[in-house]
Amino acid sequence: MKEQFEAFLTGSDNPIEGIVTPIDYAQYGKAYDFQSIDGTLHLIIGKDKQGDWVRIDGTEPYFSSWVDELVEQIGKHEHV
């Protein structure tokens, strides 16, 4: 897997800057862990059995659009 990289998610007021780390996650296999720099947001995403990207774990509340935003940025760094 590739190294960590910076990513930004759309917050309600400002962009949320964070670091994405590729990880292995039980039944999902390859997954991605987003941790915001300020520690307010944690999001883990992976592909479900149908091959769709889903939120696996993380802080609440969260915007469902963050999954798509993160997948787009992952695609720029790795072939997903």
PDB file of C-alpha atoms in Angstrom:
ATOM      1  CA  MET A   1       0.000   0.000   0.000  1.00  0.00           C
ATOM      2  CA  LYS A   2       1.030   3.581  -0.538  1.00  0.00           C
ATOM      3  CA  GLU A   3       1.994   6.085   2.084  1.00  0.00           C
ATOM      4  CA  GLN A   4      -0.176   8.536   3.968  1.00  0.00           C
ATOM      5  CA  PHE A   5      -1.362  11.663   2.176  1.00  0.00           C
ATOM      6  CA  GLU A   6      -3.151  14.904   2.972  1.00  0.00           C
ATOM      7  CA  ALA A   7      -6.842  15.301   2.158  1.00  0.00           C
ATOM      8  CA  PHE A   8      -9.558  17.890   2.670  1.00  0.00           C
ATOM      9  CA  LEU A   9     -13.251  17.322   3.367  1.00  0.00           C
ATOM     10  CA  THR A  10     -16.005  19.930   3.106  1.00  0.00           C
ATOM     11  CA  GLY A  11     -17.041  21.060   6.563  1.00  0.00           C
ATOM     12  CA  SER A  12     -20.131  23.047   7.462  1.00  0.00           C
ATOM     13  CA  ASP A  13     -18.036  26.207   7.916  1.00  0.00           C
ATOM     14  CA  ASN A  14     -14.542  25.501   6.590  1.00  0.00           C
ATOM     15  CA  PRO A  15     -12.621  22.717   4.865  1.00  0.00           C
ATOM     16  CA  ILE A  16     -11.390  19.994   7.209  1.00  0.00           C
ATOM     17  CA  GLU A  17      -7.728  19.139   6.684  1.00  0.00           C
ATOM     18  CA  GLY A  18      -6.542  15.653   7.540  1.00  0.00           C
ATOM     19  CA  ILE A  19      -4.277  12.719   6.841  1.00  0.00           C
ATOM     20  CA  VAL A  20      -5.428   9.560   5.042  1.00  0.00           C
ATOM     21  CA  THR A  21      -3.765   6.271   5.891  1.00  0.00           C
ATOM     22  CA  PRO A  22      -4.379   3.029   3.969  1.00  0.00           C
ATOM     23  CA  ILE A  23      -5.204   0.220   6.443  1.00  0.00           C
ATOM     24  CA  ASP A  24      -6.448  -3.367   6.537  1.00  0.00           C
ATOM     25  CA  TYR A  25      -9.865  -3.618   8.170  1.00  0.00           C
ATOM     26  CA  ALA A  26     -11.311  -7.073   8.965  1.00  0.00           C
ATOM     27  CA  GLN A  27     -14.149  -7.970   6.566  1.00  0.00           C
ATOM     28  CA  TYR A  28     -13.554  -4.934   4.337  1.00  0.00           C
ATOM     29  CA  GLY A  29      -9.932  -5.714   3.540  1.00  0.00           C
ATOM     30  CA  LYS A  30      -8.275  -2.575   2.238  1.00  0.00           C
ATOM     31  CA  ALA A  31      -9.753   0.527   3.861  1.00  0.00           C
ATOM     32  CA  TYR A  32      -8.773   4.147   4.429  1.00  0.00           C
ATOM     33  CA  ASP A  33      -8.538   6.018   7.711  1.00  0.00           C
ATOM     34  CA  PHE A  34      -9.010   9.822   7.659  1.00  0.00           C
ATOM     35  CA  GLN A  35      -7.911  11.717  10.780  1.00  0.00           C
ATOM     36  CA  SER A  36      -8.418  15.474  10.879  1.00  0.00           C
ATOM     37  CA  ILE A  37      -5.415  17.564  11.875  1.00  0.00           C
ATOM     38  CA  ASP A  38      -7.384  19.235  14.670  1.00  0.00           C
ATOM     39  CA  GLY A  39      -8.640  15.885  16.023  1.00  0.00           C
ATOM     40  CA  THR A  40     -12.341  16.648  15.561  1.00  0.00           C
ATOM     41  CA  LEU A  41     -13.065  14.179  12.745  1.00  0.00           C
ATOM     42  CA  HIS A  42     -12.220  10.521  12.236  1.00  0.00           C
ATOM     43  CA  LEU A  43     -13.605   8.557   9.280  1.00  0.00           C
ATOM     44  CA  ILE A  44     -12.846   5.031   8.075  1.00  0.00           C
ATOM     45  CA  ILE A  45     -14.166   3.951   4.669  1.00  0.00           C
ATOM     46  CA  GLY A  46     -13.976   0.703   2.704  1.00  0.00           C
ATOM     47  CA  LYS A  47     -15.789  -1.269   0.025  1.00  0.00           C
ATOM     48  CA  ASP A  48     -18.756  -3.426   1.016  1.00  0.00           C
ATOM     49  CA  LYS A  49     -19.535  -6.853  -0.509  1.00  0.00           C
ATOM     50  CA  GLN A  50     -21.210  -5.163  -3.493  1.00  0.00           C
ATOM     51  CA  GLY A  51     -18.102  -3.067  -4.148  1.00  0.00           C
ATOM     52  CA  ASP A  52     -19.659   0.201  -2.979  1.00  0.00           C
ATOM     53  CA  TRP A  53     -17.672   2.591  -0.812  1.00  0.00           C
ATOM     54  CA  VAL A  54     -19.209   2.921   2.656  1.00  0.00           C
ATOM     55  CA  ARG A  55     -18.436   4.484   6.009  1.00  0.00           C
ATOM     56  CA  ILE A  56     -17.152   1.743   8.310  1.00  0.00           C
ATOM     57  CA  ASP A  57     -16.502   3.718  11.458  1.00  0.00           C
ATOM     58  CA  GLY A  58     -15.747   7.174  12.762  1.00  0.00           C
ATOM     59  CA  THR A  59     -16.996  10.139  14.696  1.00  0.00           C
ATOM     60  CA  GLU A  60     -20.587  11.309  14.773  1.00  0.00           C
ATOM     61  CA  PRO A  61     -22.152  13.339  13.299  1.00  0.00           C
ATOM     62  CA  TYR A  62     -20.743  13.110   9.812  1.00  0.00           C
ATOM     63  CA  PHE A  63     -21.763  14.162   6.292  1.00  0.00           C
ATOM     64  CA  SER A  64     -22.535  11.242   3.977  1.00  0.00           C
ATOM     65  CA  SER A  65     -20.916  13.212   1.141  1.00  0.00           C
ATOM     66  CA  TRP A  66     -17.548  12.796   2.872  1.00  0.00           C
ATOM     67  CA  VAL A  67     -17.321   9.195   1.654  1.00  0.00           C
ATOM     68  CA  ASP A  68     -17.521  10.324  -1.985  1.00  0.00           C
ATOM     69  CA  GLU A  69     -15.142  13.239  -1.380  1.00  0.00           C
ATOM     70  CA  LEU A  70     -12.598  10.944   0.209  1.00  0.00           C
ATOM     71  CA  VAL A  71     -12.887   8.292  -2.527  1.00  0.00           C
ATOM     72  CA  GLU A  72     -12.243  10.972  -5.155  1.00  0.00           C
ATOM     73  CA  GLN A  73      -9.084  12.096  -3.378  1.00  0.00           C
ATOM     74  CA  ILE A  74      -7.919   8.511  -2.825  1.00  0.00           C
ATOM     75  CA  GLY A  75      -8.321   7.932  -6.567  1.00  0.00           C
ATOM     76  CA  LYS A  76      -5.857  10.722  -7.245  1.00  0.00           C
ATOM     77  CA  HIS A  77      -3.244   8.927  -5.117  1.00  0.00           C
ATOM     78  CA  GLU A  78      -3.975   5.255  -5.744  1.00  0.00           C
ATOM     79  CA  HIS A  79      -5.892   3.081  -8.166  1.00  0.00           C
ATOM     80  CA  VAL A  80      -9.062   2.085  -6.261  1.00  0.00           C
TER      81      VAL A  80
END
